Tab-separated table of C-alpha atoms and ligand atoms in Angstrom:
chain	number	residue	atom	x	y	z
A	114	MET	CA	178.719	165.401	-0.438
A	115	SER	CA	180.765	165.421	-3.571
A	116	LYS	CA	183.174	162.801	-4.741
A	117	VAL	CA	185.962	162.001	-2.313
A	118	LYS	CA	189.081	163.880	-3.271
A	119	THR	CA	192.536	162.703	-2.459
A	120	SER	CA	195.947	164.179	-2.727
A	121	PHE	CA	199.493	163.039	-2.023
A	122	PHE	CA	201.590	164.568	0.730
A	123	CYS	CA	205.185	164.104	1.709
A	124	GLN	CA	205.045	162.967	5.330
A	125	ASN	CA	208.382	164.585	5.961
A	126	CYS	CA	208.074	168.110	4.611
A	127	GLY	CA	204.404	168.397	3.753
A	128	ALA	CA	204.819	169.051	0.012
A	129	GLN	CA	201.687	168.225	-1.965
A	130	TYR	CA	201.599	166.214	-5.201
A	131	ALA	CA	198.878	165.301	-7.651
A	132	LYS	CA	200.102	161.746	-7.962
A	133	TRP	CA	202.356	159.338	-6.158
A	134	GLN	CA	206.086	159.352	-6.686
A	135	GLY	CA	209.006	157.646	-5.011
A	136	GLN	CA	211.062	160.649	-4.024
A	137	CYS	CA	209.889	163.992	-2.737
A	138	ASN	CA	211.085	166.807	-5.005
A	139	SER	CA	211.282	169.278	-2.226
A	140	CYS	CA	213.050	167.462	0.617
A	141	LYS	CA	214.559	164.612	-1.454
A	142	GLU	CA	213.399	161.943	0.994
A	143	TRP	CA	212.420	158.557	-0.433
A	144	ASN	CA	209.142	156.745	0.240
A	145	THR	CA	207.620	159.517	2.283
A	146	ILE	CA	204.713	160.342	-0.020
A	147	ALA	CA	201.340	159.018	1.046
A	148	GLU	CA	197.796	159.486	-0.171
A	149	GLU	CA	195.383	161.393	2.044
A	150	ILE	CA	191.723	162.163	1.622
A	151	ILE	CA	190.954	165.827	1.383
A	152	GLN	CA	187.807	167.794	0.731
A	153	LYS	CA	188.495	171.143	-0.799
A	154	GLU	CA	184.950	172.572	-1.055
A	155	GLU	CA	183.658	175.124	1.411
A	156	LYS	CA	187.045	175.784	2.889
A	157	SER	CA	187.253	175.680	6.644
A	158	VAL	CA	186.962	178.931	8.499
A	159	TRP	CA	187.024	180.312	11.939
A	160	LYS	CA	183.929	182.534	11.929
A	161	SER	CA	183.771	185.304	14.444
A	162	ALA	CA	180.422	185.917	16.145
A	163	SER	CA	179.330	188.607	13.735
A	164	SER	CA	180.871	188.846	10.335
A	165	GLU	CA	180.976	192.636	10.635
A	166	THR	CA	183.732	192.413	13.190
A	167	LYS	CA	185.920	191.014	10.468
A	168	LYS	CA	187.867	193.952	9.299
A	169	ASN	CA	189.393	193.983	5.899
A	170	SER	CA	193.085	194.428	6.265
A	171	LYS	CA	194.500	197.383	4.466
A	172	PRO	CA	198.080	198.571	4.268
A	173	LEU	CA	199.251	201.060	6.881
A	174	LYS	CA	202.399	203.126	7.053
A	175	ILE	CA	204.802	201.512	9.472
A	176	ASN	CA	204.770	204.479	11.831
A	177	GLU	CA	200.976	204.502	11.822
A	178	ILE	CA	200.851	201.013	13.237
A	179	ASP	CA	200.036	200.993	16.885
A	180	SER	CA	202.702	199.068	18.703
A	181	THR	CA	201.512	199.868	22.193
A	182	GLN	CA	199.109	196.957	22.130
A	183	GLU	CA	202.015	194.526	22.112
A	184	VAL	CA	201.811	193.996	25.836
A	185	ARG	CA	203.096	190.660	27.008
A	186	MET	CA	200.882	188.429	29.068
A	187	ASP	CA	202.649	187.326	32.224
A	188	THR	CA	202.453	183.550	32.646
A	189	ARG	CA	203.422	183.671	36.345
A	190	ASP	CA	206.176	181.234	35.467
A	191	GLY	CA	209.596	182.855	35.457
A	192	GLU	CA	211.233	180.211	33.293
A	193	LEU	CA	208.541	180.226	30.615
A	194	ASN	CA	208.445	184.015	30.586
A	195	ARG	CA	212.158	184.185	29.985
A	196	VAL	CA	212.124	181.604	27.210
A	197	LEU	CA	209.262	183.424	25.492
A	198	GLY	CA	211.130	186.714	25.768
A	199	GLY	CA	209.026	188.263	28.510
A	200	GLY	CA	205.638	186.576	28.357
A	201	ILE	CA	203.037	185.551	25.808
A	202	VAL	CA	202.406	187.942	22.933
A	203	PRO	CA	198.644	188.292	22.377
A	204	GLY	CA	197.483	186.642	19.171
A	205	SER	CA	200.566	184.475	18.863
A	206	LEU	CA	200.708	180.765	18.197
A	207	ILE	CA	203.165	178.820	20.313
A	208	LEU	CA	204.098	175.232	19.607
A	209	LEU	CA	205.509	173.137	22.445
A	210	GLY	CA	207.239	169.998	21.241
A	211	GLY	CA	208.749	167.136	23.175
A	212	GLU	CA	208.979	163.388	23.472
A	213	PRO	CA	206.074	161.465	24.942
A	214	GLY	CA	206.099	161.453	28.721
A	215	ILE	CA	208.550	164.291	29.111
A	216	GLY	CA	205.975	166.490	30.821
A	217	LYS	CA	204.393	168.723	28.176
A	218	SER	CA	200.853	168.243	29.435
A	219	THR	CA	202.009	168.691	33.021
A	220	LEU	CA	203.791	171.931	32.202
A	221	LEU	CA	200.899	173.477	30.333
A	222	LEU	CA	198.256	172.307	32.777
A	223	GLN	CA	200.283	173.716	35.617
A	224	ILE	CA	200.611	177.012	33.784
A	225	SER	CA	196.876	177.086	32.994
A	226	LEU	CA	196.148	176.675	36.679
A	227	LYS	CA	198.470	179.518	37.617
A	228	LEU	CA	197.603	181.950	34.835
A	229	PRO	CA	195.861	185.116	35.908
A	230	TYR	CA	193.797	184.892	32.690
A	231	LYS	CA	190.741	182.884	31.787
A	232	THR	CA	192.190	179.806	30.155
A	233	LEU	CA	190.655	177.044	28.091
A	234	TYR	CA	192.639	173.823	28.175
A	235	VAL	CA	191.483	171.554	25.354
A	236	SER	CA	192.622	167.970	25.580
A	237	GLY	CA	192.183	165.335	22.947
A	238	GLU	CA	194.288	162.865	24.852
A	239	GLU	CA	192.943	162.646	28.365
A	240	SER	CA	189.487	162.767	29.901
A	241	GLN	CA	188.358	165.612	32.144
A	242	LYS	CA	188.648	163.255	35.133
A	243	GLN	CA	192.224	162.338	34.334
A	244	ILE	CA	193.129	165.989	33.965
A	245	LYS	CA	191.435	166.785	37.246
A	246	MET	CA	193.447	164.056	38.966
A	247	ARG	CA	196.623	165.481	37.540
A	248	ALA	CA	195.615	168.991	38.563
A	249	GLU	CA	195.043	167.784	42.105
A	250	ARG	CA	198.606	166.504	42.277
A	251	ILE	CA	199.861	169.863	41.195
A	252	THR	CA	197.641	171.526	43.808
A	253	THR	CA	197.296	175.072	42.705
A	254	ASN	CA	193.916	176.645	42.621
A	255	GLY	CA	192.546	177.000	39.144
A	256	ASP	CA	189.586	179.348	39.258
A	257	ASN	CA	190.290	180.616	35.780
A	258	CYS	CA	190.902	177.291	34.133
A	259	TYR	CA	188.320	175.495	31.982
A	260	ILE	CA	188.917	171.956	30.747
A	261	LEU	CA	187.385	170.677	27.536
A	262	THR	CA	187.854	167.288	25.957
A	263	GLU	CA	187.230	167.731	22.275
A	264	THR	CA	189.077	167.079	19.057
A	265	LYS	CA	186.974	168.754	16.399
A	266	THR	CA	188.038	172.328	15.756
A	267	GLN	CA	184.523	173.537	14.911
A	268	ASN	CA	183.262	172.368	18.311
A	269	ILE	CA	186.243	173.922	20.015
A	270	PHE	CA	185.515	177.269	18.376
A	271	ARG	CA	181.876	177.022	19.464
A	272	GLN	CA	182.979	176.519	23.075
A	273	ILE	CA	185.445	179.356	22.785
A	274	GLN	CA	182.672	181.711	21.759
A	275	GLU	CA	180.694	180.660	24.783
A	276	ILE	CA	183.430	180.718	27.414
A	277	GLU	CA	185.437	183.593	25.908
A	278	PRO	CA	188.831	182.547	27.227
A	279	GLU	CA	191.855	184.808	27.104
A	280	ILE	CA	194.276	181.983	26.360
A	281	VAL	CA	193.655	178.669	24.584
A	282	ILE	CA	195.801	175.591	25.093
A	283	ILE	CA	195.507	172.587	22.776
A	284	ASP	CA	196.831	169.163	23.815
A	285	SER	CA	197.758	168.062	21.146
A	286	ILE	CA	197.717	169.250	17.545
A	287	GLN	CA	198.008	165.626	16.372
A	288	THR	CA	194.603	164.769	17.846
A	289	LEU	CA	192.691	167.639	16.230
A	290	HIS	CA	190.569	167.358	13.134
A	291	THR	CA	188.397	169.669	11.127
A	292	GLU	CA	185.171	168.565	9.497
A	293	TYR	CA	186.177	170.068	6.189
A	294	ILE	CA	188.871	167.503	5.617
A	295	GLU	CA	188.291	163.804	5.557
A	296	ALA	CA	191.742	162.565	6.438
A	297	SER	CA	192.243	161.079	9.873
A	298	PRO	CA	193.727	163.128	12.740
A	299	GLY	CA	197.490	163.371	12.794
A	300	THR	CA	197.883	163.288	9.022
A	301	ILE	CA	199.671	166.073	7.217
A	302	SER	CA	196.560	167.593	5.716
A	303	GLN	CA	194.682	167.605	9.039
A	304	ILE	CA	197.601	169.120	10.927
A	305	ARG	CA	198.008	171.760	8.285
A	306	GLU	CA	194.333	172.673	8.121
A	307	THR	CA	193.671	172.698	11.850
A	308	THR	CA	196.791	174.785	12.478
A	309	ALA	CA	195.715	177.213	9.768
A	310	GLU	CA	192.295	177.536	11.394
A	311	LEU	CA	193.874	178.166	14.780
A	312	ILE	CA	196.221	180.767	13.333
A	313	LYS	CA	193.317	182.549	11.713
A	314	PHE	CA	191.461	182.444	15.018
A	315	ALA	CA	194.443	183.733	16.999
A	316	LYS	CA	195.235	186.575	14.624
A	317	GLU	CA	191.617	187.718	14.372
A	318	THR	CA	190.771	187.613	18.046
A	319	ASN	CA	194.216	188.393	19.452
A	320	ILE	CA	193.848	185.384	21.742
A	321	PRO	CA	197.094	183.418	22.019
A	322	VAL	CA	197.013	179.690	21.354
A	323	ILE	CA	199.532	177.213	22.743
A	324	LEU	CA	199.763	173.895	20.914
A	325	ILE	CA	201.375	170.708	22.095
A	326	GLY	CA	203.108	168.701	19.387
A	327	HIS	CA	204.602	165.243	19.636
A	328	ILE	CA	208.086	164.505	18.547
A	329	THR	CA	209.045	161.574	16.367
A	330	LYS	CA	211.929	159.238	17.130
A	331	ASP	CA	214.379	161.290	15.124
A	332	GLY	CA	213.588	164.386	17.137
A	333	ASN	CA	211.347	166.265	14.719
A	334	ILE	CA	207.898	167.446	15.568
A	335	ALA	CA	205.604	164.801	14.126
A	336	GLY	CA	203.918	166.131	11.050
A	337	PRO	CA	205.246	168.462	8.475
A	338	LYS	CA	208.049	170.935	8.957
A	339	ILE	CA	205.366	173.313	7.717
A	340	LEU	CA	203.876	173.359	11.201
A	341	GLU	CA	207.042	174.944	12.526
A	342	HIS	CA	206.954	177.558	9.777
A	343	MET	CA	203.340	178.435	10.453
A	344	VAL	CA	203.574	179.153	14.170
A	345	ASP	CA	205.262	182.177	15.759
A	346	THR	CA	207.230	180.368	18.410
A	347	VAL	CA	208.531	176.824	18.679
A	348	LEU	CA	209.491	175.628	22.138
A	349	GLN	CA	211.068	172.323	22.896
A	350	PHE	CA	210.779	170.518	26.181
A	351	GLU	CA	213.611	168.111	26.620
A	352	GLY	CA	215.583	166.193	29.141
A	353	ASP	CA	216.400	162.703	30.057
A	354	ARG	CA	213.441	160.799	31.366
A	355	ASN	CA	215.724	159.192	33.933
A	356	HIS	CA	216.767	162.546	35.277
A	357	VAL	CA	214.493	164.910	37.101
A	358	TYR	CA	215.600	167.998	35.223
A	359	ARG	CA	213.766	169.266	32.178
A	360	ILE	CA	214.954	171.974	29.844
A	361	LEU	CA	212.703	174.320	27.952
A	362	ARG	CA	214.355	175.775	24.871
A	363	SER	CA	213.095	178.005	22.165
A	364	LEU	CA	213.952	176.848	18.644
A	365	LYS	CA	212.204	179.711	16.917
A	366	ASN	CA	210.796	182.907	18.334
A	367	ARG	CA	209.376	185.760	16.306
A	368	PHE	CA	209.173	187.869	19.452
A	369	GLY	CA	212.398	187.208	21.289
A	370	SER	CA	215.758	185.549	21.415
A	371	THR	CA	216.173	181.812	20.955
A	372	ALA	CA	219.181	181.667	23.236
A	373	GLU	CA	217.268	181.532	26.479
A	374	LEU	CA	216.725	178.408	28.481
A	375	GLY	CA	214.286	177.414	31.191
A	376	ILE	CA	215.037	174.690	33.704
A	377	TYR	CA	212.474	172.708	35.673
A	378	GLU	CA	212.613	169.880	38.112
A	379	MET	CA	209.971	167.146	37.857
A	380	LEU	CA	208.581	166.431	41.287
A	381	GLY	CA	205.699	164.338	42.518
A	382	SER	CA	203.694	167.523	42.632
A	383	GLY	CA	204.428	168.809	39.167
A	384	LEU	CA	207.270	170.841	37.750
A	385	ARG	CA	209.268	173.183	39.911
A	386	GLU	CA	211.021	176.181	38.409
A	387	VAL	CA	214.747	176.017	38.963
A	388	SER	CA	215.844	179.602	39.186
A	389	ASN	CA	219.381	178.955	40.321
A	390	PRO	CA	220.488	176.024	38.174
A	391	SER	CA	224.184	176.139	39.029
A	392	GLU	CA	223.575	174.841	42.516
A	393	ILE	CA	221.792	171.722	41.374
A	394	LEU	CA	224.026	170.911	38.429
A	395	ILE	CA	227.045	170.436	40.627
A	396	SER	CA	226.870	167.185	42.501
A	397	HIS	CA	227.703	167.624	46.134
A	398	LYS	CA	230.044	165.065	47.507
A	399	ASP	CA	232.266	164.812	50.516
A	400	ALA	CA	235.585	163.825	49.037
A	401	THR	CA	236.988	165.263	45.847
A	402	LEU	CA	237.328	162.519	43.289
A	403	SER	CA	239.541	162.425	40.275
A	404	GLY	CA	237.973	162.989	36.876
A	405	THR	CA	235.574	165.796	37.648
A	406	ALA	CA	235.913	169.432	36.718
A	407	ILE	CA	233.553	172.382	36.849
A	408	ALA	CA	232.955	174.593	33.829
A	409	SER	CA	231.524	178.060	33.812
A	410	THR	CA	229.233	178.136	30.821
A	411	LEU	CA	226.481	180.338	29.443
A	412	GLU	CA	223.058	179.312	28.266
A	413	GLY	CA	221.532	182.285	26.583
A	414	MET	CA	222.117	185.233	28.845
A	415	ARG	CA	222.351	183.070	31.900
A	416	PRO	CA	225.616	181.836	33.393
A	417	LEU	CA	225.603	178.242	34.529
A	418	MET	CA	228.148	176.180	36.422
A	419	ILE	CA	228.166	172.569	35.299
A	420	GLU	CA	230.087	169.532	36.323
A	421	ILE	CA	231.977	167.421	33.824
A	422	GLN	CA	232.983	163.882	34.635
A	423	ALA	CA	235.521	161.892	32.718
A	424	LEU	CA	236.679	158.340	33.042
A	425	VAL	CA	239.872	157.280	31.341
A	426	SER	CA	240.792	153.617	31.569
A	427	THR	CA	242.910	151.146	29.659
A	428	ALA	CA	240.995	149.709	26.729
A	429	VAL	CA	240.067	146.064	27.183
A	430	TYR	CA	239.166	145.530	23.573
A	431	GLY	CA	241.273	146.324	20.548
A	432	THR	CA	239.608	149.587	19.619
A	433	PRO	CA	239.312	152.065	22.455
A	434	GLN	CA	235.826	153.353	23.135
A	435	ARG	CA	234.871	156.985	23.259
A	436	SER	CA	231.488	157.868	24.547
A	437	THR	CA	229.864	161.095	25.643
A	438	THR	CA	226.607	162.236	27.182
A	439	GLY	CA	225.695	165.858	26.780
A	440	TYR	CA	228.855	166.741	24.858
A	441	ASN	CA	229.678	166.509	21.167
A	442	ALA	CA	231.505	163.226	20.517
A	443	LYS	CA	233.458	164.657	17.576
A	444	ARG	CA	234.684	167.465	19.757
A	445	LEU	CA	235.868	164.946	22.348
A	446	ASN	CA	237.870	163.154	19.652
A	447	MET	CA	239.379	166.458	18.632
A	448	ILE	CA	240.386	167.256	22.197
A	449	LEU	CA	241.914	163.800	22.663
A	450	ALA	CA	243.922	164.263	19.469
A	451	VAL	CA	245.148	167.650	20.675
A	452	LEU	CA	246.138	166.172	24.051
A	453	GLU	CA	248.037	163.389	22.308
A	454	LYS	CA	249.799	165.468	19.721
A	455	ARG	CA	250.415	168.778	21.478
A	456	ALA	CA	250.766	167.824	25.088
A	457	GLY	CA	252.181	164.323	24.821
A	458	PHE	CA	249.498	162.460	26.759
A	459	ARG	CA	249.168	158.899	25.527
A	460	LEU	CA	245.423	158.444	25.331
A	461	GLY	CA	245.308	156.491	22.078
A	462	THR	CA	244.925	153.148	23.824
A	463	LYS	CA	242.538	154.334	26.507
A	464	ASP	CA	238.774	154.215	26.755
A	465	VAL	CA	237.409	157.689	27.413
A	466	PHE	CA	233.922	158.330	28.769
A	467	LEU	CA	232.625	161.831	29.259
A	468	ASN	CA	229.485	162.876	31.026
A	469	ILE	CA	227.825	166.190	31.779
A	470	THR	CA	225.878	165.777	34.978
A	471	GLY	CA	222.209	166.604	35.256
A	472	GLY	CA	221.363	165.134	31.861
A	473	ILE	CA	221.677	168.384	29.975
A	474	SER	CA	223.643	168.882	26.819
A	475	ILE	CA	225.895	171.848	26.228
A	476	ASP	CA	227.438	173.074	23.016
A	477	ASP	CA	229.263	176.062	24.427
A	478	PRO	CA	232.933	175.633	23.373
A	479	ALA	CA	234.000	177.333	26.601
A	480	ILE	CA	233.581	174.052	28.457
A	481	ASP	CA	236.522	172.529	26.527
A	482	LEU	CA	238.994	173.528	29.186
A	483	ALA	CA	236.997	171.756	31.885
A	484	VAL	CA	236.759	168.695	29.620
A	485	VAL	CA	240.553	168.684	29.275
A	486	ALA	CA	240.965	169.092	33.026
A	487	ALA	CA	238.547	166.250	33.785
A	488	ILE	CA	240.246	163.899	31.314
A	489	LEU	CA	243.719	164.679	32.620
A	490	SER	CA	242.570	164.351	36.205
A	491	SER	CA	241.111	160.920	35.536
A	492	ASN	CA	244.155	159.864	33.551
A	493	GLU	CA	246.556	160.908	36.288
A	494	ASP	CA	244.125	159.843	38.992
A	495	ILE	CA	244.691	163.098	40.832
A	496	PRO	CA	241.652	165.125	41.914
A	497	ILE	CA	241.433	168.724	40.825
A	498	GLY	CA	241.909	171.176	43.663
A	499	GLU	CA	238.789	172.142	45.522
A	500	GLY	CA	237.167	175.371	44.430
A	501	TYR	CA	238.665	175.307	40.929
A	502	CYS	CA	236.649	175.979	37.803
A	503	PHE	CA	237.345	176.589	34.127
A	504	ALA	CA	236.233	178.665	31.148
A	505	GLY	CA	238.175	178.373	27.913
A	506	GLU	CA	238.055	176.960	24.432
A	507	VAL	CA	240.762	174.590	23.233
A	508	GLY	CA	242.239	175.198	19.795
A	509	LEU	CA	243.828	172.667	17.465
A	510	SER	CA	247.359	173.625	18.393
A	511	GLY	CA	246.668	173.180	22.074
A	512	GLU	CA	246.213	176.863	22.773
A	513	ILE	CA	243.526	178.057	25.186
A	514	ARG	CA	241.344	180.498	23.324
A	515	PRO	CA	239.315	183.328	24.773
A	516	VAL	CA	235.597	182.959	25.379
A	517	ASN	CA	232.760	185.436	25.135
A	518	ARG	CA	231.398	187.334	28.139
A	519	VAL	CA	234.164	186.125	30.390
A	520	ASP	CA	233.335	188.654	33.106
A	521	GLN	CA	229.911	187.184	33.565
A	522	ARG	CA	231.336	183.681	33.858
A	523	ILE	CA	233.863	184.808	36.445
A	524	GLN	CA	231.174	186.596	38.436
A	525	GLU	CA	228.998	183.500	38.528
A	526	ALA	CA	231.916	181.393	39.738
A	527	GLU	CA	232.674	183.931	42.406
A	528	LYS	CA	229.052	184.108	43.475
A	529	LEU	CA	228.977	180.361	43.998
A	530	GLY	CA	232.069	180.417	46.141
A	531	PHE	CA	234.740	179.101	43.778
A	532	SER	CA	238.242	180.147	44.752
A	533	THR	CA	240.038	179.933	41.407
A	534	ILE	CA	239.014	180.148	37.775
A	535	PHE	CA	241.205	179.230	34.819
A	536	VAL	CA	240.713	181.384	31.751
A	537	SER	CA	242.637	182.109	28.600
A	538	LYS	CA	245.525	184.537	28.763
A	539	TYR	CA	244.099	186.221	25.684
A	540	ASN	CA	240.794	187.093	27.305
A	541	LYS	CA	240.293	190.740	28.118
A	542	ILE	CA	238.971	190.878	31.635
A	543	SER	CA	237.504	194.158	32.729
A	544	LEU	CA	236.389	192.978	36.168
A	545	LYS	CA	237.951	194.774	39.059
A	546	ASN	CA	238.135	193.929	42.760
A	547	SER	CA	237.092	190.331	42.419
A	548	PHE	CA	237.938	187.987	45.247
A	549	ILE	CA	238.244	184.956	43.037
A	550	LYS	CA	241.740	184.147	41.859
A	551	ILE	CA	242.013	184.313	38.074
A	552	ARG	CA	244.665	182.033	36.600
A	553	LEU	CA	245.601	182.950	33.050
A	554	VAL	CA	246.695	180.051	30.880
A	555	ALA	CA	247.931	180.031	27.287
A	556	LYS	CA	248.452	176.345	26.503
A	557	ILE	CA	247.225	172.943	27.665
A	558	GLU	CA	250.648	172.271	29.212
A	559	ASP	CA	250.227	175.318	31.453
A	560	VAL	CA	246.963	173.906	32.771
A	561	ALA	CA	248.456	170.457	33.324
A	562	SER	CA	251.442	171.795	35.218
A	563	GLU	CA	249.306	174.144	37.310
A	564	LEU	CA	246.935	171.361	38.266
A	565	PHE	CA	249.180	168.366	38.710
A	566	GLY	CA	252.579	169.938	39.235
B	640	LIG	P1	203.081	164.242	30.776
B	640	LIG	O1	202.875	165.674	31.090
B	640	LIG	O2	201.887	163.376	30.671
B	640	LIG	O3	203.940	164.088	29.460
B	640	LIG	P2	203.601	164.430	27.958
B	640	LIG	O4	202.357	165.231	27.935
B	640	LIG	O5	204.829	165.175	27.512
B	640	LIG	O6	203.487	163.140	27.250
B	640	LIG	O7	204.116	163.720	31.855
B	640	LIG	C1	204.018	162.504	32.355
B	640	LIG	C2	205.151	162.160	33.262
B	640	LIG	O8	205.349	163.083	34.313
B	640	LIG	C3	204.808	160.872	33.896
B	640	LIG	O9	205.874	159.988	33.674
B	640	LIG	C4	204.603	161.161	35.337
B	640	LIG	C5	205.342	162.427	35.559
B	640	LIG	N1	204.725	163.306	36.557
B	640	LIG	C6	205.394	163.555	37.740
B	640	LIG	O10	206.480	163.041	37.977
B	640	LIG	N2	204.832	164.408	38.651
B	640	LIG	C7	203.630	165.005	38.440
B	640	LIG	O11	203.160	165.783	39.299
B	640	LIG	C8	202.944	164.745	37.223
B	640	LIG	C9	201.622	165.378	36.953
B	640	LIG	C10	203.531	163.897	36.308
B	641	LIG	MG1	200.501	164.675	27.150
């Protein structure tokens, strides 16, 4: 073996340098550059069984390219299919990120067990026994599922040639290493090389690969941003560990929209698909309490009814506190300022807490109107009438602005048995013969007087 070669990598963005420096030129972060051992000779490769099968790529006219082969592979999981845009595209590389313990391994193991394809689940984190124990909790038969505990890519490729799976799952990219690079697993150069090998493998064989990636404390996928650029699809599994609901989002998707959302419930027996999320996101209680309002929101193409809770109380300390879960704190401050200035509610000396139930976070501005209603209801200590819900954005002058796809929001509210929905007067509603009462409001004052007289 030749002399050990080293290089310097920014641990944040993955930029490579010949020598150490304090600040990364490319992402401008300080103290992120670290030395890693690399070995450049005899560059790593995924070798197919016979080298003749390797076709040299040559340019084709765009209408000569056969697009019929882009058939999606059904995962037998409605939520995952939707988030991926209809199933797995053969030959694609999917990265699933999420905090430790959120359920990434559970989700992918469960999917491997259900898949109608021969699947190889490679784990560098748990032993075959541990995986088996987990699989038994999930209790689905897994005739097509092979489990391998291995971390070296060359060995993984050898097993792949033997088993010939149709889908490969890797748990996790941070545990993999290739023998052509000397750095330890989880370092930038290892992550980059092993991902590149997997991409080469996926593109040449048309076998899709799903990678699990850990997330660092600040919410990025551990390792270089480069990883996210290299793969075709980046999914994020998120949720509050104290809540049972988990959200699957797509942050990047070369083969579909990134607006879709999948919702799961973590049970003792694995993850359950939640196909009608509105029902679970509204807490069922006997008496109507003040400070809660229901918003009709959209996540991707899917309408969703969510419950917003507000608590307004006199501040005990000098500076009033404002705190939110699942809602943008700056936006709450904006709404409080609008309420104070445009509608004359004295909230300046009050603590305001805002919570979206179910532990999910929403950035659809159409929930503003429900936020206003919840705050006013808590402030006045008068519950909002039963069966009421809201869809509207609040503007800086206190006007209620129209929202997109209002018809869909109204339909969802109607479907779930709401009696009245408040929407902006400026919204064009093309729905006809709906049973739900549509109250058109133009200003915050209109809402306040309608609700509290
Ligand atoms: P895991 O998939 O190991 O998380 P990750 O791979 O993202 O680190 O999830 C572990 C958590 O899920 C753990 O806290 C236990 C819980 N869990 C259940 O509640 N039910 C189950 O059926 C399984 C398998 C796990
Ligand atoms: Mg795991």
